[in-house]
DNA sequence: AGTTTCTACAACCATTTGGTTGTACGTTAC
DNA sequence: GTAACGTACAACCAAATGGTTGTAGAAACT
């Protein structure tokens, strides 16, 4: 099954931007393994609750994480689909590269004729 | 062959940060297909030469692109290896996710006993 | 030699980012 | 009901980002 990505430039910006911070990458890692509340996450890092809250918001904006109310806490859950989409983006670059190799091969084959 | 990545947090930051801009992604696309000078690149975008120069510098800092002097111009060449490394990073997240699925499966299998 | 082309780099500016503290509000526990 | 907990959100701040213009040097063309 091929996932129809159809992402706007802005969405792609947000995905990579969100991944460009080690705290945020760590939050993705954790919440991909097991969902946890914002305060649980906040306890894990040497920064204020509000700072972690902002990181979660960035991840949420990029679709890398979803938040689900559960009583007074908000459970944060990593979204594997977004990771897959990001991978698809990088795959596209690899395709471009492979296409270039293909053209070079064709060129070499031609000179051998 | 498994590529030993061993990237520092800072390097990973730079790679994703560099990819979080559509102009820069476009530069990677172009230079992955065919190397081109900084001025050739600059002509392609609606911004100053200096701005494009800065974008190239960001990409170079992330290792996504390399610059090679050729007379008075600097040829910019996309680095497919860096793309591969970025892919490896995202693969790691997918592994985490798959591991979780594995644990859930194991748990379900256990309850069936 | 003089001019044009390509690049490097500094200075500057507005906006965004990543952090802080403080306040307010809903939910849970006593 | 009141206290404690978890969250949301605003205001603020320093640093980084993404852009600009301007100046200067190296290489190429005539």
mmCIF file of C-alpha atoms (C1' of nucleotides) in Angstrom:
data_model
loop_
_atom_site.group_PDB
_atom_site.id
_atom_site.type_symbol
_atom_site.label_atom_id
_atom_site.label_comp_id
_atom_site.label_asym_id
_atom_site.label_seq_id
_atom_site.Cartn_x
_atom_site.Cartn_y
_atom_site.Cartn_z
ATOM 1 C CA UNK A 1 0.000 0.000 0.000
ATOM 2 C CA UNK A 2 1.423 3.330 -1.035
ATOM 3 C CA UNK A 3 0.468 6.145 1.312
ATOM 4 C CA UNK A 4 -0.735 9.225 -0.547
ATOM 5 C CA UNK A 5 1.389 11.878 1.059
ATOM 6 C CA UNK A 6 0.542 15.102 -0.810
ATOM 7 C CA UNK A 7 2.263 17.350 1.698
ATOM 8 C CA UNK A 8 2.564 21.098 1.209
ATOM 9 C CA UNK A 9 5.961 22.771 1.462
ATOM 10 C CA UNK A 10 4.846 24.263 4.711
ATOM 11 C CA UNK A 11 3.968 20.899 6.204
ATOM 12 C CA UNK A 12 7.309 19.467 5.146
ATOM 13 C CA UNK A 13 9.008 22.498 6.722
ATOM 14 C CA UNK A 14 7.224 21.809 9.984
ATOM 15 C CA UNK A 15 8.089 18.117 10.018
ATOM 16 C CA UNK A 16 11.817 18.638 9.508
ATOM 17 C CA UNK A 17 11.853 21.696 11.753
ATOM 18 C CA UNK A 18 10.228 19.675 14.517
ATOM 19 C CA UNK A 19 12.847 16.954 14.162
ATOM 20 C CA UNK A 20 15.693 19.470 14.318
ATOM 21 C CA UNK A 21 15.822 19.529 18.120
ATOM 22 C CA UNK A 22 17.162 16.741 20.293
ATOM 23 C CA UNK A 23 14.609 17.251 23.069
ATOM 24 C CA UNK A 24 11.806 16.947 20.547
ATOM 25 C CA UNK A 25 13.367 13.881 18.945
ATOM 26 C CA UNK A 26 13.553 12.346 22.397
ATOM 27 C CA UNK A 27 9.893 13.108 23.042
ATOM 28 C CA UNK A 28 9.023 11.380 19.770
ATOM 29 C CA UNK A 29 11.098 8.380 20.797
ATOM 30 C CA UNK A 30 9.427 8.107 24.188
ATOM 31 C CA UNK A 31 5.884 8.615 23.008
ATOM 32 C CA UNK A 32 6.382 6.193 20.158
ATOM 33 C CA UNK A 33 7.200 3.524 22.727
ATOM 34 C CA UNK A 34 4.511 4.434 25.236
ATOM 35 C CA UNK A 35 2.210 7.411 25.493
ATOM 36 C CA UNK A 36 2.840 9.714 28.421
ATOM 37 C CA UNK A 37 1.399 12.868 29.905
ATOM 38 C CA UNK A 38 2.973 16.259 29.335
ATOM 39 C CA UNK A 39 3.987 16.472 32.977
ATOM 40 C CA UNK A 40 5.631 13.051 32.837
ATOM 41 C CA UNK A 41 7.615 14.282 29.858
ATOM 42 C CA UNK A 42 8.436 17.546 31.601
ATOM 43 C CA UNK A 43 9.891 15.619 34.539
ATOM 44 C CA UNK A 44 12.364 13.961 32.168
ATOM 45 C CA UNK A 45 14.055 17.129 30.969
ATOM 46 C CA UNK A 46 16.037 19.842 32.639
ATOM 47 C CA UNK A 47 13.722 22.667 31.632
ATOM 48 C CA UNK A 48 10.424 24.202 32.669
ATOM 49 C CA UNK A 49 7.064 22.561 32.175
ATOM 50 C CA UNK A 50 6.099 25.370 29.806
ATOM 51 C CA UNK A 51 9.167 24.742 27.650
ATOM 52 C CA UNK A 52 8.284 21.065 27.262
ATOM 53 C CA UNK A 53 4.708 22.082 26.568
ATOM 54 C CA UNK A 54 5.978 24.226 23.700
ATOM 55 C CA UNK A 55 8.066 21.388 22.298
ATOM 56 C CA UNK A 56 5.032 19.125 22.349
ATOM 57 C CA UNK A 57 3.050 21.846 20.573
ATOM 58 C CA UNK A 58 5.687 22.026 17.825
ATOM 59 C CA UNK A 59 5.578 18.261 17.399
ATOM 60 C CA UNK A 60 1.799 18.321 17.358
ATOM 61 C CA UNK A 61 1.822 21.066 14.723
ATOM 62 C CA UNK A 62 4.006 18.849 12.575
ATOM 63 C CA UNK A 63 1.721 15.864 13.108
ATOM 64 C CA UNK A 64 4.536 13.873 14.686
ATOM 65 C CA UNK A 65 2.567 13.528 17.885
ATOM 66 C CA UNK A 66 -1.084 13.614 18.918
ATOM 67 C CA UNK A 67 -2.564 14.682 22.252
ATOM 68 C CA UNK A 68 -5.465 12.911 23.921
ATOM 69 C CA UNK A 69 -7.235 14.266 27.009
ATOM 70 C CA UNK A 70 -7.456 11.794 29.830
ATOM 71 C CA UNK A 71 -8.894 13.333 32.960
ATOM 72 C CA UNK A 72 -6.822 16.334 33.891
ATOM 73 C CA UNK A 73 -3.827 15.222 31.902
ATOM 74 C CA UNK A 74 -3.063 15.221 28.185
ATOM 75 C CA UNK A 75 -1.528 12.029 26.919
ATOM 76 C CA UNK A 76 1.027 12.490 24.179
ATOM 77 C CA UNK A 77 1.256 9.749 21.597
ATOM 78 C CA UNK A 78 3.872 9.462 18.853
ATOM 79 C CA UNK A 79 2.428 9.247 15.353
ATOM 80 C CA UNK A 80 4.291 6.619 13.303
ATOM 81 C CA UNK A 81 2.465 7.706 10.157
ATOM 82 C CA UNK A 82 4.207 11.072 10.190
ATOM 83 C CA UNK A 83 7.569 9.335 10.479
ATOM 84 C CA UNK A 84 6.640 7.245 7.456
ATOM 85 C CA UNK A 85 5.771 10.375 5.521
ATOM 86 C CA UNK A 86 9.110 11.950 6.400
ATOM 87 C CA UNK A 87 10.832 8.803 5.218
ATOM 88 C CA UNK A 88 8.919 8.996 1.953
ATOM 89 C CA UNK A 89 10.287 12.511 1.476
ATOM 90 C CA UNK A 90 13.870 11.370 1.882
ATOM 91 C CA UNK A 91 13.165 8.391 -0.344
ATOM 92 C CA UNK A 92 12.245 10.848 -3.080
ATOM 93 C CA UNK A 93 15.724 12.363 -2.853
ATOM 94 C CA UNK A 94 17.274 8.945 -3.076
ATOM 95 C CA UNK A 95 15.230 8.312 -6.206
ATOM 96 C CA UNK A 96 16.605 11.482 -7.746
ATOM 97 C CA UNK A 97 20.090 10.312 -6.979
ATOM 98 C CA UNK A 98 19.464 6.846 -8.395
ATOM 99 C CA UNK A 99 17.978 8.386 -11.536
ATOM 100 C CA UNK A 100 21.193 10.325 -12.002
ATOM 101 C CA UNK A 101 23.246 7.155 -11.659
ATOM 102 C CA UNK A 102 20.965 5.584 -14.227
ATOM 103 C CA UNK A 103 21.578 8.381 -16.693
ATOM 104 C CA UNK A 104 25.333 8.148 -16.205
ATOM 105 C CA UNK A 105 25.166 4.418 -16.830
ATOM 106 C CA UNK A 106 23.160 5.002 -19.998
ATOM 107 C CA UNK A 107 25.705 7.560 -21.130
ATOM 108 C CA UNK A 108 28.566 5.173 -20.558
ATOM 109 C CA UNK A 109 26.749 2.392 -22.363
ATOM 110 C CA UNK A 110 26.238 4.744 -25.297
ATOM 111 C CA UNK A 111 29.937 5.616 -25.626
ATOM 112 C CA UNK A 112 30.745 1.918 -25.740
ATOM 113 C CA UNK A 113 28.664 1.399 -28.883
ATOM 114 C CA UNK B 1 27.207 -2.937 4.128
ATOM 115 C CA UNK B 2 25.852 -1.062 7.094
ATOM 116 C CA UNK B 3 27.070 2.517 7.231
ATOM 117 C CA UNK B 4 28.349 3.425 10.690
ATOM 118 C CA UNK B 5 26.621 6.739 11.166
ATOM 119 C CA UNK B 6 27.480 7.740 14.741
ATOM 120 C CA UNK B 7 26.105 11.238 14.423
ATOM 121 C CA UNK B 8 26.119 13.684 17.305
ATOM 122 C CA UNK B 9 22.881 15.375 18.359
ATOM 123 C CA UNK B 10 24.230 18.568 16.930
ATOM 124 C CA UNK B 11 24.874 17.036 13.529
ATOM 125 C CA UNK B 12 21.394 15.550 13.446
ATOM 126 C CA UNK B 13 20.004 18.972 14.398
ATOM 127 C CA UNK B 14 21.822 20.528 11.451
ATOM 128 C CA UNK B 15 20.661 17.907 8.965
ATOM 129 C CA UNK B 16 16.968 18.266 9.812
ATOM 130 C CA UNK B 17 17.259 22.022 10.232
ATOM 131 C CA UNK B 18 18.803 22.270 6.770
ATOM 132 C CA UNK B 19 15.956 20.252 5.284
ATOM 133 C CA UNK B 20 13.335 22.444 6.961
ATOM 134 C CA UNK B 21 13.328 25.056 4.193
ATOM 135 C CA UNK B 22 11.856 24.590 0.741
ATOM 136 C CA UNK B 23 14.529 26.629 -1.031
ATOM 137 C CA UNK B 24 17.205 24.467 0.536
ATOM 138 C CA UNK B 25 15.352 21.270 -0.309
ATOM 139 C CA UNK B 26 15.150 22.491 -3.884
ATOM 140 C CA UNK B 27 18.871 23.175 -3.954
ATOM 141 C CA UNK B 28 19.491 19.631 -2.743
ATOM 142 C CA UNK B 29 17.206 18.294 -5.472
ATOM 143 C CA UNK B 30 18.961 20.246 -8.205
ATOM 144 C CA UNK B 31 22.505 19.525 -7.101
ATOM 145 C CA UNK B 32 21.707 15.862 -6.637
ATOM 146 C CA UNK B 33 20.758 15.708 -10.296
ATOM 147 C CA UNK B 34 23.584 17.847 -11.616
ATOM 148 C CA UNK B 35 26.141 20.004 -9.853
ATOM 149 C CA UNK B 36 25.798 23.709 -10.446
ATOM 150 C CA UNK B 37 27.544 26.904 -9.451
ATOM 151 C CA UNK B 38 26.258 29.146 -6.688
ATOM 152 C CA UNK B 39 25.357 31.843 -9.204
ATOM 153 C CA UNK B 40 23.432 29.365 -11.350
ATOM 154 C CA UNK B 41 21.466 28.425 -8.248
ATOM 155 C CA UNK B 42 20.968 32.073 -7.319
ATOM 156 C CA UNK B 43 19.450 32.774 -10.745
ATOM 157 C CA UNK B 44 16.787 30.162 -10.027
ATOM 158 C CA UNK B 45 15.320 31.814 -6.942
ATOM 159 C CA UNK B 46 13.618 35.106 -6.274
ATOM 160 C CA UNK B 47 16.107 36.296 -3.692
ATOM 161 C CA UNK B 48 19.553 37.856 -3.529
ATOM 162 C CA UNK B 49 22.745 36.032 -4.389
ATOM 163 C CA UNK B 50 23.868 36.411 -0.776
ATOM 164 C CA UNK B 51 20.703 34.746 0.487
ATOM 165 C CA UNK B 52 21.258 31.722 -1.741
ATOM 166 C CA UNK B 53 24.892 31.698 -0.658
ATOM 167 C CA UNK B 54 23.712 31.443 2.940
ATOM 168 C CA UNK B 55 21.354 28.594 2.123
ATOM 169 C CA UNK B 56 24.194 26.719 0.455
ATOM 170 C CA UNK B 57 26.337 27.344 3.540
ATOM 171 C CA UNK B 58 23.633 25.842 5.774
ATOM 172 C CA UNK B 59 23.416 22.786 3.537
ATOM 173 C CA UNK B 60 27.191 22.490 3.476
ATOM 174 C CA UNK B 61 27.311 22.721 7.274
ATOM 175 C CA UNK B 62 24.879 19.833 7.435
ATOM 176 C CA UNK B 63 26.906 17.813 4.949
ATOM 177 C CA UNK B 64 23.992 17.654 2.535
ATOM 178 C CA UNK B 65 26.031 19.389 -0.109
ATOM 179 C CA UNK B 66 29.714 19.848 -0.934
ATOM 180 C CA UNK B 67 31.406 22.743 -2.704
ATOM 181 C CA UNK B 68 34.197 22.309 -5.238
ATOM 182 C CA UNK B 69 36.191 25.226 -6.653
ATOM 183 C CA UNK B 70 36.293 25.295 -10.421
ATOM 184 C CA UNK B 71 37.956 28.390 -11.721
ATOM 185 C CA UNK B 72 36.209 31.414 -10.303
ATOM 186 C CA UNK B 73 33.040 29.524 -9.495
ATOM 187 C CA UNK B 74 32.159 27.080 -6.748
ATOM 188 C CA UNK B 75 30.318 24.028 -7.918
ATOM 189 C CA UNK B 76 27.700 22.739 -5.490
ATOM 190 C CA UNK B 77 27.168 19.009 -5.433
ATOM 191 C CA UNK B 78 24.440 17.176 -3.543
ATOM 192 C CA UNK B 79 25.736 14.526 -1.153
ATOM 193 C CA UNK B 80 23.592 11.371 -1.350
ATOM 194 C CA UNK B 81 25.397 9.900 1.640
ATOM 195 C CA UNK B 82 23.940 12.547 3.943
ATOM 196 C CA UNK B 83 20.468 11.737 2.674
ATOM 197 C CA UNK B 84 21.121 8.091 3.454
ATOM 198 C CA UNK B 85 22.163 9.007 6.976
ATOM 199 C CA UNK B 86 19.005 11.043 7.490
ATOM 200 C CA UNK B 87 16.994 8.088 6.289
ATOM 201 C CA UNK B 88 18.797 5.868 8.765
ATOM 202 C CA UNK B 89 17.711 8.228 11.532
ATOM 203 C CA UNK B 90 14.066 7.967 10.581
ATOM 204 C CA UNK B 91 14.432 4.227 10.181
ATOM 205 C CA UNK B 92 15.483 4.112 13.818
ATOM 206 C CA UNK B 93 12.148 5.669 14.808
ATOM 207 C CA UNK B 94 10.307 3.159 12.718
ATOM 208 C CA UNK B 95 12.193 0.403 14.512
ATOM 209 C CA UNK B 96 11.060 1.805 17.853
ATOM 210 C CA UNK B 97 7.507 1.759 16.622
ATOM 211 C CA UNK B 98 7.791 -1.784 15.297
ATOM 212 C CA UNK B 99 9.303 -2.910 18.582
ATOM 213 C CA UNK B 100 6.241 -1.541 20.355
ATOM 214 C CA UNK B 101 3.964 -3.450 18.013
ATOM 215 C CA UNK B 102 6.024 -6.534 18.756
ATOM 216 C CA UNK B 103 5.540 -6.092 22.488
ATOM 217 C CA UNK B 104 1.799 -5.625 22.072
ATOM 218 C CA UNK B 105 1.633 -8.792 20.003
ATOM 219 C CA UNK B 106 3.565 -10.676 22.654
ATOM 220 C CA UNK B 107 1.192 -9.358 25.295
ATOM 221 C CA UNK B 108 -1.829 -10.483 23.321
ATOM 222 C CA UNK B 109 -0.309 -13.894 22.702
ATOM 223 C CA UNK B 110 0.289 -14.207 26.438
ATOM 224 C CA UNK B 111 -3.313 -13.514 27.367
ATOM 225 C CA UNK B 112 -4.415 -16.195 24.954
ATOM 226 C CA UNK B 113 -2.483 -18.886 26.823
ATOM 227 C "C1'" DA C 1 45.105 47.033 -18.315
ATOM 228 C "C1'" DG C 2 40.402 47.407 -17.504
ATOM 229 C "C1'" DT C 3 35.932 45.385 -17.016
ATOM 230 C "C1'" DT C 4 32.903 41.983 -15.963
ATOM 231 C "C1'" DT C 5 31.668 37.756 -13.363
ATOM 232 C "C1'" DC C 6 31.554 34.868 -9.350
ATOM 233 C "C1'" DT C 7 32.238 34.588 -4.723
ATOM 234 C "C1'" DA C 8 33.096 35.868 0.217
ATOM 235 C "C1'" DC C 9 31.881 38.342 4.055
ATOM 236 C "C1'" DA C 10 30.344 42.047 7.158
ATOM 237 C "C1'" DA C 11 26.648 44.881 8.915
ATOM 238 C "C1'" DC C 12 22.108 45.448 9.522
ATOM 239 C "C1'" DC C 13 17.057 44.358 10.271
ATOM 240 C "C1'" DA C 14 12.577 41.839 11.217
ATOM 241 C "C1'" DT C 15 10.841 37.622 12.643
ATOM 242 C "C1'" DT C 16 11.083 33.214 14.778
ATOM 243 C "C1'" DT C 17 12.785 30.179 18.294
ATOM 244 C "C1'" DG C 18 13.647 28.311 22.717
ATOM 245 C "C1'" DG C 19 13.694 29.405 26.975
ATOM 246 C "C1'" DT C 20 11.771 31.823 31.299
ATOM 247 C "C1'" DT C 21 8.061 33.328 34.960
ATOM 248 C "C1'" DG C 22 3.446 34.315 36.260
ATOM 249 C "C1'" DT C 23 -1.479 33.766 36.170
ATOM 250 C "C1'" DA C 24 -5.733 31.288 35.498
ATOM 251 C "C1'" DC C 25 -8.621 27.265 35.106
ATOM 252 C "C1'" DG C 26 -10.335 22.391 35.111
ATOM 253 C "C1'" DT C 27 -9.722 17.939 37.513
ATOM 254 C "C1'" DT C 28 -8.564 14.981 41.219
ATOM 255 C "C1'" DA C 29 -7.761 13.950 46.092
ATOM 256 C "C1'" DC C 30 -8.550 14.774 51.023
ATOM 257 C "C1'" DG D 1 -14.843 22.879 50.244
ATOM 258 C "C1'" DT D 2 -10.061 23.305 49.846
ATOM 259 C "C1'" DA D 3 -5.686 21.972 48.496
ATOM 260 C "C1'" DA D 4 -2.806 19.958 45.096
ATOM 261 C "C1'" DC D 5 -2.006 18.631 40.386
ATOM 262 C "C1'" DG D 6 -1.903 19.099 35.280
ATOM 263 C "C1'" DT D 7 -2.502 22.141 31.767
ATOM 264 C "C1'" DA D 8 -3.091 26.421 28.999
ATOM 265 C "C1'" DC D 9 -1.608 30.751 27.829
ATOM 266 C "C1'" DA D 10 0.385 35.402 27.965
ATOM 267 C "C1'" DA D 11 4.372 38.354 28.484
ATOM 268 C "C1'" DC D 12 8.951 38.759 28.250
ATOM 269 C "C1'" DC D 13 13.939 37.969 26.785
ATOM 270 C "C1'" DA D 14 18.241 36.460 24.308
ATOM 271 C "C1'" DA D 15 19.824 34.179 20.456
ATOM 272 C "C1'" DA D 16 19.266 32.271 15.937
ATOM 273 C "C1'" DT D 17 17.215 32.638 11.196
ATOM 274 C "C1'" DG D 18 16.342 34.448 6.743
ATOM 275 C "C1'" DG D 19 16.528 38.116 4.353
ATOM 276 C "C1'" DT D 20 18.797 42.659 2.679
ATOM 277 C "C1'" DT D 21 22.717 45.922 0.887
ATOM 278 C "C1'" DG D 22 27.408 47.064 0.424
ATOM 279 C "C1'" DT D 23 32.326 46.255 -0.038
ATOM 280 C "C1'" DA D 24 36.243 43.657 -1.628
ATOM 281 C "C1'" DG D 25 39.014 40.051 -3.852
ATOM 282 C "C1'" DA D 26 40.046 36.404 -7.644
ATOM 283 C "C1'" DA D 27 39.398 34.664 -12.032
ATOM 284 C "C1'" DA D 28 38.108 35.363 -16.853
ATOM 285 C "C1'" DC D 29 37.205 38.080 -21.062
ATOM 286 C "C1'" DT D 30 38.372 41.808 -24.463
#
